[in-house]
Amino acid sequence: MKRPLLAAAAALLLIGGVAGSAAADAPAGQPVRPAAASVEVPSGVSAGVAVFDRQTGTFTEQLNSSTRFRSASIVKLLMALDYLWDRDPDYTVPAADRAWLEPMLRSSNDNAANNYWSDHGGTAIITRMVKNLELKDTAVPPAGKEGFWGYTALSARDTVTIYRYLLDSAPAPVRTFVMDNLRQSTRCASDKFDQHFGVAGAFAKPWAVKQGWAGTSYEKGTCGTPTTASATATGASSPAPAAAADVDVDLTRPALHSTGTVGAGDRSIVAVFTLHPVGTSYGKAYTDIGRLTRSLNVPGATRPAGWWYGTWSDHVNVRPNPNTGNAPITQLPAGVEVLVGCQARGEKVNVPPYSNDWWAYLPQYNGWISNIYINSPDNKMPDVKDC
């Protein structure tokens, strides 16, 4: 039996179709083919994008690349570099400092950022790094909001500059420490948000990512063990929205940013900054930044094998097997688009008066969800192979 009609209709409105777009569904597991600038920005989304090919020394994508966005947690890159700046070449990060630096880079831990910001001069951190890296668009938070590091202004092109410094100019120990932590980005952030959107979802490894998100419309994190964390996903960086007149940066609309490197040898640097309409759910924003990122020309990148499908319902459990016999691995953001690797028969799941015994394998989660929650016209997805 098919899942409830109203839920299916809601999913169609959210995702905009049954499977992913043609741009997203290039032959599975094949290298991304070079193409002309191709950024596909979903309706209602504002974006700043830059993709830099380190092999050729050229940009393959630039869209509003100098536009300033509130950085959210991307600014944590600058905090880490500020800490490491001018250290002795043989400097080894002490265990006590690794204990906060690593969670800040891998899992976007806000407490670590709050402490570093308050203990090392706040906006002076940004002033120092703007000078050191010769950043063009980066600016301190607006007047009256100096205590909120997530309101630092940052652009896509300045983000590329940060990564180019890390990869091409930074002392080897600095490069190794920061990039190795970004390669170990955890799916579940410290505040229990699923942070493997954008670059981490669009391309197969190797990649290294630093993500950012902020918005009071985003529901509480559901990644891993359920949490009671605040609905605002950047801790001290996001008080009630300030008036837009404070600075030429939108501090109101929900933000979702994905930055990092993709491909062997960190060939491409990718910076994607997005703002979404007020009230946008996390799952919708997650899906939209995913579609945008998959449209990009990223030299050296490889797409993961599978088919993109929308989901419906809140807090869909991802299970280790195609049944409900074991505790869930995690839960999906509500209504998010997922990569399906294959499908198999398993335990029958009932959402009265409907039922379905097909399950979808999600390779990016290494787990399964019931097909009853997949946005497909049939119980068995027509184009997905059997496991």
CSV table of C-alpha atoms in Angstrom, one decimal:
chain,number,residue,atom,x,y,z
A,1,MET,CA,0.0,0.0,0.0
A,2,LYS,CA,1.2,3.6,-0.7
A,3,ARG,CA,1.9,5.9,2.2
A,4,PRO,CA,-0.7,8.6,3.2
A,5,LEU,CA,-1.7,10.9,0.4
A,6,LEU,CA,-1.4,14.1,2.4
A,7,ALA,CA,2.1,13.2,3.5
A,8,ALA,CA,3.1,12.4,-0.1
A,9,ALA,CA,1.7,15.8,-1.3
A,10,ALA,CA,3.6,17.6,1.4
A,11,ALA,CA,6.8,15.8,0.4
A,12,LEU,CA,6.3,16.8,-3.2
A,13,LEU,CA,5.9,20.4,-2.2
A,14,LEU,CA,9.0,20.1,-0.1
A,15,ILE,CA,11.3,18.3,-2.5
A,16,GLY,CA,9.8,19.3,-5.9
A,17,GLY,CA,9.7,15.8,-7.5
A,18,VAL,CA,10.1,12.1,-6.9
A,19,ALA,CA,13.8,11.6,-7.5
A,20,GLY,CA,16.7,14.1,-7.7
A,21,SER,CA,17.1,16.4,-10.7
A,22,ALA,CA,18.9,15.3,-13.8
A,23,ALA,CA,21.9,17.5,-12.7
A,24,ALA,CA,22.0,15.6,-9.4
A,25,ASP,CA,21.7,12.2,-11.0
A,26,ALA,CA,24.8,11.8,-13.2
A,27,PRO,CA,25.9,8.1,-13.6
A,28,ALA,CA,26.5,6.8,-10.1
A,29,GLY,CA,30.0,6.6,-8.9
A,30,GLN,CA,31.4,8.4,-12.0
A,31,PRO,CA,33.7,11.5,-11.9
A,32,VAL,CA,32.0,14.8,-12.2
A,33,ARG,CA,32.5,16.1,-15.8
A,34,PRO,CA,33.8,19.6,-16.3
A,35,ALA,CA,31.2,22.0,-17.5
A,36,ALA,CA,30.5,25.7,-17.8
A,37,ALA,CA,29.3,27.6,-14.7
A,38,SER,CA,26.2,25.9,-13.7
A,39,VAL,CA,25.0,27.0,-10.3
A,40,GLU,CA,21.4,26.0,-9.8
A,41,VAL,CA,19.9,28.0,-6.9
A,42,PRO,CA,16.6,26.7,-5.6
A,43,SER,CA,13.7,29.1,-5.5
A,44,GLY,CA,13.7,31.4,-2.5
A,45,VAL,CA,17.4,30.8,-1.7
A,46,SER,CA,20.1,33.5,-1.7
A,47,ALA,CA,23.5,32.1,-2.4
A,48,GLY,CA,27.2,33.1,-2.5
A,49,VAL,CA,29.4,30.4,-4.2
A,50,ALA,CA,33.0,30.0,-5.2
A,51,VAL,CA,34.8,26.9,-6.5
A,52,PHE,CA,38.5,27.1,-7.0
A,53,ASP,CA,40.5,24.4,-8.9
A,54,ARG,CA,44.0,24.3,-7.3
A,55,GLN,CA,45.4,22.3,-10.2
A,56,THR,CA,44.7,24.9,-12.8
A,57,GLY,CA,44.7,27.9,-10.4
A,58,THR,CA,41.2,29.1,-11.7
A,59,PHE,CA,37.7,29.5,-10.4
A,60,THR,CA,35.2,27.1,-12.0
A,61,GLU,CA,32.2,28.7,-10.3
A,62,GLN,CA,31.6,32.2,-8.9
A,63,LEU,CA,28.2,33.5,-7.9
A,64,ASN,CA,27.9,36.5,-5.6
A,65,SER,CA,31.3,35.4,-4.4
A,66,SER,CA,32.1,38.7,-2.6
A,67,THR,CA,28.7,39.0,-1.0
A,68,ARG,CA,28.9,39.1,2.8
A,69,PHE,CA,27.0,36.5,4.8
A,70,ARG,CA,26.9,36.0,8.6
A,71,SER,CA,29.5,33.3,9.0
A,72,ALA,CA,27.8,31.2,11.6
A,73,SER,CA,30.3,28.5,12.5
A,74,ILE,CA,32.6,29.0,9.5
A,75,VAL,CA,34.4,31.6,11.6
A,76,LYS,CA,35.7,28.8,13.7
A,77,LEU,CA,38.4,28.3,11.0
A,78,LEU,CA,39.7,31.8,11.8
A,79,MET,CA,39.7,31.1,15.5
A,80,ALA,CA,41.7,27.9,15.0
A,81,LEU,CA,44.2,29.8,12.7
A,82,ASP,CA,44.4,32.7,15.2
A,83,TYR,CA,45.4,30.1,17.9
A,84,LEU,CA,48.0,28.5,15.6
A,85,TRP,CA,49.4,31.8,14.2
A,86,ASP,CA,53.2,32.4,14.7
A,87,ARG,CA,53.7,29.2,16.7
A,88,ASP,CA,57.2,27.7,16.6
A,89,PRO,CA,57.5,25.3,13.5
A,90,ASP,CA,57.9,22.4,15.9
A,91,TYR,CA,54.9,23.4,18.1
A,92,THR,CA,52.7,20.5,19.2
A,93,VAL,CA,49.2,21.3,20.3
A,94,PRO,CA,49.0,20.4,24.0
A,95,ALA,CA,46.4,17.8,24.9
A,96,ALA,CA,44.4,20.4,26.9
A,97,ASP,CA,44.0,22.6,23.8
A,98,ARG,CA,43.3,19.6,21.5
A,99,ALA,CA,40.4,18.8,23.8
A,100,TRP,CA,38.6,22.0,22.6
A,101,LEU,CA,40.1,22.6,19.2
A,102,GLU,CA,39.3,19.2,17.8
A,103,PRO,CA,35.6,19.2,18.8
A,104,MET,CA,35.3,22.8,17.5
A,105,LEU,CA,36.7,21.8,14.0
A,106,ARG,CA,35.2,18.3,13.7
A,107,SER,CA,31.8,18.7,15.5
A,108,SER,CA,31.4,22.5,15.5
A,109,ASN,CA,31.4,22.7,19.2
A,110,ASP,CA,30.0,26.1,20.3
A,111,ASN,CA,31.3,26.1,23.9
A,112,ALA,CA,34.9,25.9,22.7
A,113,ALA,CA,34.3,28.8,20.4
A,114,ASN,CA,32.5,30.8,23.1
A,115,ASN,CA,35.5,30.4,25.4
A,116,TYR,CA,38.1,31.2,22.8
A,117,TRP,CA,36.2,34.3,21.7
A,118,SER,CA,35.8,35.7,25.2
A,119,ASP,CA,39.4,34.8,26.3
A,120,HIS,CA,41.3,36.1,23.2
A,121,GLY,CA,39.8,39.5,22.5
A,122,GLY,CA,36.6,38.7,20.6
A,123,THR,CA,36.5,41.0,17.6
A,124,ALA,CA,40.3,41.4,17.8
A,125,ILE,CA,40.5,37.8,16.5
A,126,ILE,CA,38.8,38.8,13.3
A,127,THR,CA,40.9,42.0,13.0
A,128,ARG,CA,44.1,40.0,13.4
A,129,MET,CA,43.1,37.4,10.8
A,130,VAL,CA,41.8,39.9,8.3
A,131,LYS,CA,45.3,41.5,8.3
A,132,ASN,CA,47.2,38.2,8.4
A,133,LEU,CA,45.3,36.6,5.5
A,134,GLU,CA,44.5,39.9,3.6
A,135,LEU,CA,40.8,39.1,3.5
A,136,LYS,CA,38.7,41.5,1.5
A,137,ASP,CA,35.2,41.1,2.7
A,138,THR,CA,35.5,39.7,6.3
A,139,ALA,CA,34.3,42.1,9.0
A,140,VAL,CA,33.6,42.0,12.8
A,141,PRO,CA,30.1,41.6,14.1
A,142,PRO,CA,27.9,44.8,14.0
A,143,ALA,CA,27.9,47.3,16.8
A,144,GLY,CA,26.1,46.0,19.9
A,145,LYS,CA,26.6,42.4,18.8
A,146,GLU,CA,30.4,42.2,19.3
A,147,GLY,CA,30.0,39.2,21.7
A,148,PHE,CA,28.4,37.0,19.0
A,149,TRP,CA,31.1,35.4,16.8
A,150,GLY,CA,28.6,33.9,14.4
A,151,TYR,CA,27.7,37.4,13.2
A,152,THR,CA,31.2,37.9,11.7
A,153,ALA,CA,30.8,38.8,8.1
A,154,LEU,CA,32.3,36.4,5.6
A,155,SER,CA,32.2,35.8,1.8
A,156,ALA,CA,32.7,32.8,-0.4
A,157,ARG,CA,35.9,34.3,-2.0
A,158,ASP,CA,37.4,35.0,1.4
A,159,THR,CA,36.7,31.5,2.4
A,160,VAL,CA,38.6,30.3,-0.6
A,161,THR,CA,41.5,32.5,0.5
A,162,ILE,CA,41.4,30.9,4.0
A,163,TYR,CA,41.6,27.4,2.5
A,164,ARG,CA,44.3,28.4,0.0
A,165,TYR,CA,46.4,29.7,2.9
A,166,LEU,CA,45.9,26.5,4.8
A,167,LEU,CA,46.8,24.3,1.8
A,168,ASP,CA,49.5,26.4,0.1
A,169,SER,CA,51.2,28.7,2.6
A,170,ALA,CA,50.6,27.5,6.2
A,171,PRO,CA,53.4,25.7,8.0
A,172,ALA,CA,53.0,21.9,7.5
A,173,PRO,CA,52.0,21.2,11.1
A,174,VAL,CA,49.2,23.8,10.9
A,175,ARG,CA,48.0,22.5,7.6
A,176,THR,CA,48.0,18.9,8.9
A,177,PHE,CA,46.3,19.7,12.2
A,178,VAL,CA,43.4,21.7,10.7
A,179,MET,CA,42.8,19.7,7.6
A,180,ASP,CA,43.1,16.3,9.3
A,181,ASN,CA,40.4,17.5,11.7
A,182,LEU,CA,38.1,18.7,8.9
A,183,ARG,CA,38.6,15.3,7.2
A,184,GLN,CA,37.2,13.7,10.4
A,185,SER,CA,34.0,15.9,10.4
A,186,THR,CA,31.4,14.0,12.5
A,187,ARG,CA,27.9,13.5,11.0
A,188,CYS,CA,26.4,14.6,14.3
A,189,ALA,CA,27.5,18.0,15.4
A,190,SER,CA,27.9,18.8,19.1
A,191,ASP,CA,24.4,20.2,19.2
A,192,LYS,CA,23.0,17.1,17.5
A,193,PHE,CA,22.4,18.5,14.1
A,194,ASP,CA,23.2,16.4,11.1
A,195,GLN,CA,26.0,18.4,9.6
A,196,HIS,CA,26.8,16.3,6.5
A,197,PHE,CA,24.9,18.5,4.1
A,198,GLY,CA,26.3,20.3,1.1
A,199,VAL,CA,29.8,19.2,0.2
A,200,ALA,CA,29.7,16.2,2.5
A,201,GLY,CA,26.5,14.9,1.0
A,202,ALA,CA,27.1,15.9,-2.7
A,203,PHE,CA,30.5,14.2,-3.2
A,204,ALA,CA,32.2,11.0,-2.3
A,205,LYS,CA,35.3,11.1,-0.1
A,206,PRO,CA,38.0,12.3,0.0
A,207,TRP,CA,36.7,15.6,1.3
A,208,ALA,CA,37.3,17.9,4.3
A,209,VAL,CA,34.5,20.2,5.5
A,210,LYS,CA,33.6,23.0,7.9
A,211,GLN,CA,29.9,23.7,8.0
A,212,GLY,CA,27.8,26.5,9.5
A,213,TRP,CA,24.1,26.9,10.3
A,214,ALA,CA,21.9,29.4,12.2
A,215,GLY,CA,18.2,30.0,12.3
A,216,THR,CA,15.4,30.0,14.9
A,217,SER,CA,13.1,28.1,12.5
A,218,TYR,CA,15.4,25.1,12.5
A,219,GLU,CA,13.9,22.3,14.6
A,220,LYS,CA,15.9,20.8,17.5
A,221,GLY,CA,18.7,18.5,16.4
A,222,THR,CA,17.8,14.8,16.0
A,223,CYS,CA,21.1,13.3,14.9
A,224,GLY,CA,22.1,10.5,17.2
A,225,THR,CA,20.6,10.5,20.6
A,226,PRO,CA,17.6,13.0,20.9
A,227,THR,CA,18.6,16.2,22.5
A,228,THR,CA,17.0,19.2,24.3
A,229,ALA,CA,19.4,21.7,22.7
A,230,SER,CA,18.1,25.0,21.7
A,231,ALA,CA,16.5,25.3,18.3
A,232,THR,CA,19.1,27.9,17.4
A,233,ALA,CA,22.1,26.0,16.2
A,234,THR,CA,25.0,28.3,16.8
A,235,GLY,CA,24.8,28.8,20.6
A,236,ALA,CA,26.1,32.2,21.7
A,237,SER,CA,26.5,33.3,18.1
A,238,SER,CA,22.7,33.7,17.5
A,239,PRO,CA,20.7,36.0,19.8
A,240,ALA,CA,17.3,37.3,18.6
A,241,PRO,CA,17.8,38.7,15.1
A,242,ALA,CA,19.2,42.3,14.9
A,243,ALA,CA,17.8,44.9,12.6
A,244,ALA,CA,19.2,44.5,9.1
A,245,ALA,CA,20.3,48.2,9.2
A,246,ASP,CA,23.0,47.3,11.7
A,247,VAL,CA,25.3,46.0,8.9
A,248,ASP,CA,25.1,45.0,5.2
A,249,VAL,CA,24.7,41.4,6.3
A,250,ASP,CA,21.3,39.6,6.6
A,251,LEU,CA,21.0,38.5,10.2
A,252,THR,CA,17.4,37.4,10.0
A,253,ARG,CA,17.0,34.6,7.4
A,254,PRO,CA,18.1,31.1,8.3
A,255,ALA,CA,21.6,30.3,7.1
A,256,LEU,CA,23.2,27.1,6.0
A,257,HIS,CA,26.8,27.1,4.8
A,258,SER,CA,29.1,24.3,3.5
A,259,THR,CA,32.8,24.8,2.9
A,260,GLY,CA,35.8,22.6,2.4
A,261,THR,CA,37.9,20.7,-0.1
A,262,VAL,CA,37.0,17.9,-2.5
A,263,GLY,CA,39.1,15.3,-4.4
A,264,ALA,CA,42.5,13.7,-4.2
A,265,GLY,CA,45.1,16.2,-3.0
A,266,ASP,CA,42.4,18.6,-2.0
A,267,ARG,CA,42.1,19.6,-5.6
A,268,SER,CA,39.0,21.8,-5.4
A,269,ILE,CA,38.1,24.3,-2.7
A,270,VAL,CA,34.3,24.8,-2.4
A,271,ALA,CA,32.5,27.5,-0.5
A,272,VAL,CA,28.7,27.6,-0.5
A,273,PHE,CA,26.8,30.2,1.6
A,274,THR,CA,23.0,30.1,1.6
A,275,LEU,CA,20.1,32.0,3.2
A,276,HIS,CA,16.6,30.7,3.2
A,277,PRO,CA,13.1,32.2,3.7
A,278,VAL,CA,12.1,32.8,7.3
A,279,GLY,CA,10.3,29.8,8.6
A,280,THR,CA,12.2,27.3,6.4
A,281,SER,CA,12.7,23.9,8.1
A,282,TYR,CA,16.1,22.4,8.5
A,283,GLY,CA,15.2,19.5,6.2
A,284,LYS,CA,14.1,21.9,3.4
A,285,ALA,CA,17.3,24.0,3.8
A,286,TYR,CA,19.4,20.8,4.0
A,287,THR,CA,17.8,19.6,0.7
A,288,ASP,CA,18.1,22.9,-1.1
A,289,ILE,CA,21.8,23.4,-0.3
A,290,GLY,CA,22.4,19.8,-1.4
A,291,ARG,CA,20.8,20.3,-4.8
A,292,LEU,CA,22.7,23.6,-5.2
A,293,THR,CA,26.0,21.9,-4.3
A,294,ARG,CA,25.4,18.9,-6.6
A,295,SER,CA,24.9,21.3,-9.6
A,296,LEU,CA,28.5,22.7,-9.2
A,297,ASN,CA,31.4,22.1,-11.5
A,298,VAL,CA,33.9,20.7,-9.0
A,299,PRO,CA,37.1,19.3,-10.6
A,300,GLY,CA,38.4,16.1,-9.1
A,301,ALA,CA,35.1,15.4,-7.4
A,302,THR,CA,33.2,12.1,-7.6
A,303,ARG,CA,29.5,11.6,-7.0
A,304,PRO,CA,28.4,8.9,-4.6
A,305,ALA,CA,26.5,6.0,-6.2
A,306,GLY,CA,22.7,6.0,-5.7
A,307,TRP,CA,19.5,7.8,-6.4
A,308,TRP,CA,18.2,10.9,-4.6
A,309,TYR,CA,14.7,10.7,-3.1
A,310,GLY,CA,12.7,12.9,-0.8
A,311,THR,CA,11.3,11.7,2.5
A,312,TRP,CA,8.3,12.7,4.6
A,313,SER,CA,7.4,12.6,8.3
A,314,ASP,CA,9.3,13.9,11.3
A,315,HIS,CA,12.2,12.0,13.1
A,316,VAL,CA,12.4,9.1,10.7
A,317,ASN,CA,14.6,6.4,12.3
A,318,VAL,CA,17.7,5.1,10.5
A,319,ARG,CA,18.1,1.5,11.5
A,320,PRO,CA,21.2,-0.8,11.3
A,321,ASN,CA,19.1,-3.5,9.5
A,322,PRO,CA,15.9,-3.5,7.5
A,323,ASN,CA,13.8,-4.0,10.6
A,324,THR,CA,12.9,-2.4,13.9
A,325,GLY,CA,14.7,-5.0,16.0
A,326,ASN,CA,17.6,-2.8,16.9
A,327,ALA,CA,17.9,0.8,18.3
A,328,PRO,CA,18.1,3.5,15.6
A,329,ILE,CA,21.5,4.7,14.5
A,330,THR,CA,20.2,8.3,14.1
A,331,GLN,CA,17.1,10.2,12.9
A,332,LEU,CA,16.7,12.1,9.7
A,333,PRO,CA,16.0,15.9,9.6
A,334,ALA,CA,12.3,16.2,8.8
A,335,GLY,CA,11.5,16.0,5.1
A,336,VAL,CA,15.1,15.8,4.0
A,337,GLU,CA,16.3,14.4,0.6
A,338,VAL,CA,18.5,11.3,1.0
A,339,LEU,CA,20.7,9.2,-1.2
A,340,VAL,CA,19.4,5.6,-1.7
A,341,GLY,CA,21.9,3.0,-2.6
A,342,CYS,CA,19.6,0.0,-3.0
A,343,GLN,CA,16.4,-1.5,-1.5
A,344,ALA,CA,15.4,-4.8,0.0
A,345,ARG,CA,12.4,-6.6,1.6
A,346,GLY,CA,12.4,-6.5,5.4
A,347,GLU,CA,10.0,-6.1,8.3
A,348,LYS,CA,6.6,-4.8,7.4
A,349,VAL,CA,6.1,-1.3,8.7
A,350,ASN,CA,2.5,-0.1,9.4
A,351,VAL,CA,1.3,3.5,9.3
A,352,PRO,CA,-2.4,2.7,9.7
A,353,PRO,CA,-4.1,2.0,7.4
A,354,TYR,CA,-1.0,1.6,5.2
A,355,SER,CA,1.9,-0.8,5.3
A,356,ASN,CA,5.2,-1.5,3.4
A,357,ASP,CA,7.8,-4.2,3.7
A,358,TRP,CA,10.4,-2.6,1.4
A,359,TRP,CA,13.4,-0.8,3.0
A,360,ALA,CA,15.9,1.7,1.5
A,361,TYR,CA,19.6,1.4,2.2
A,362,LEU,CA,21.2,4.9,2.8
A,363,PRO,CA,25.0,4.5,2.2
A,364,GLN,CA,25.8,7.9,3.6
A,365,TYR,CA,24.3,6.8,7.0
A,366,ASN,CA,25.2,3.1,6.7
A,367,GLY,CA,21.6,2.3,7.7
A,368,TRP,CA,18.1,1.7,6.5
A,369,ILE,CA,14.7,3.4,6.5
A,370,SER,CA,11.3,2.0,5.6
A,371,ASN,CA,10.2,2.8,2.1
A,372,ILE,CA,6.9,3.9,3.6
A,373,TYR,CA,8.7,7.2,4.3
A,374,ILE,CA,10.2,7.6,0.8
A,375,ASN,CA,8.6,9.9,-1.7
A,376,SER,CA,7.9,7.3,-4.4
A,377,PRO,CA,4.8,6.5,-6.4
A,378,ASP,CA,5.1,2.8,-5.3
A,379,ASN,CA,6.0,0.8,-2.3
A,380,LYS,CA,9.1,-0.4,-4.2
A,381,MET,CA,11.1,2.5,-5.9
A,382,PRO,CA,10.9,1.8,-9.6
A,383,ASP,CA,14.4,2.9,-10.6
A,384,VAL,CA,16.4,1.7,-7.5
A,385,LYS,CA,18.3,-1.7,-7.7
A,386,ASP,CA,17.7,-4.5,-5.2
A,387,CYS,CA,20.4,-5.0,-2.6
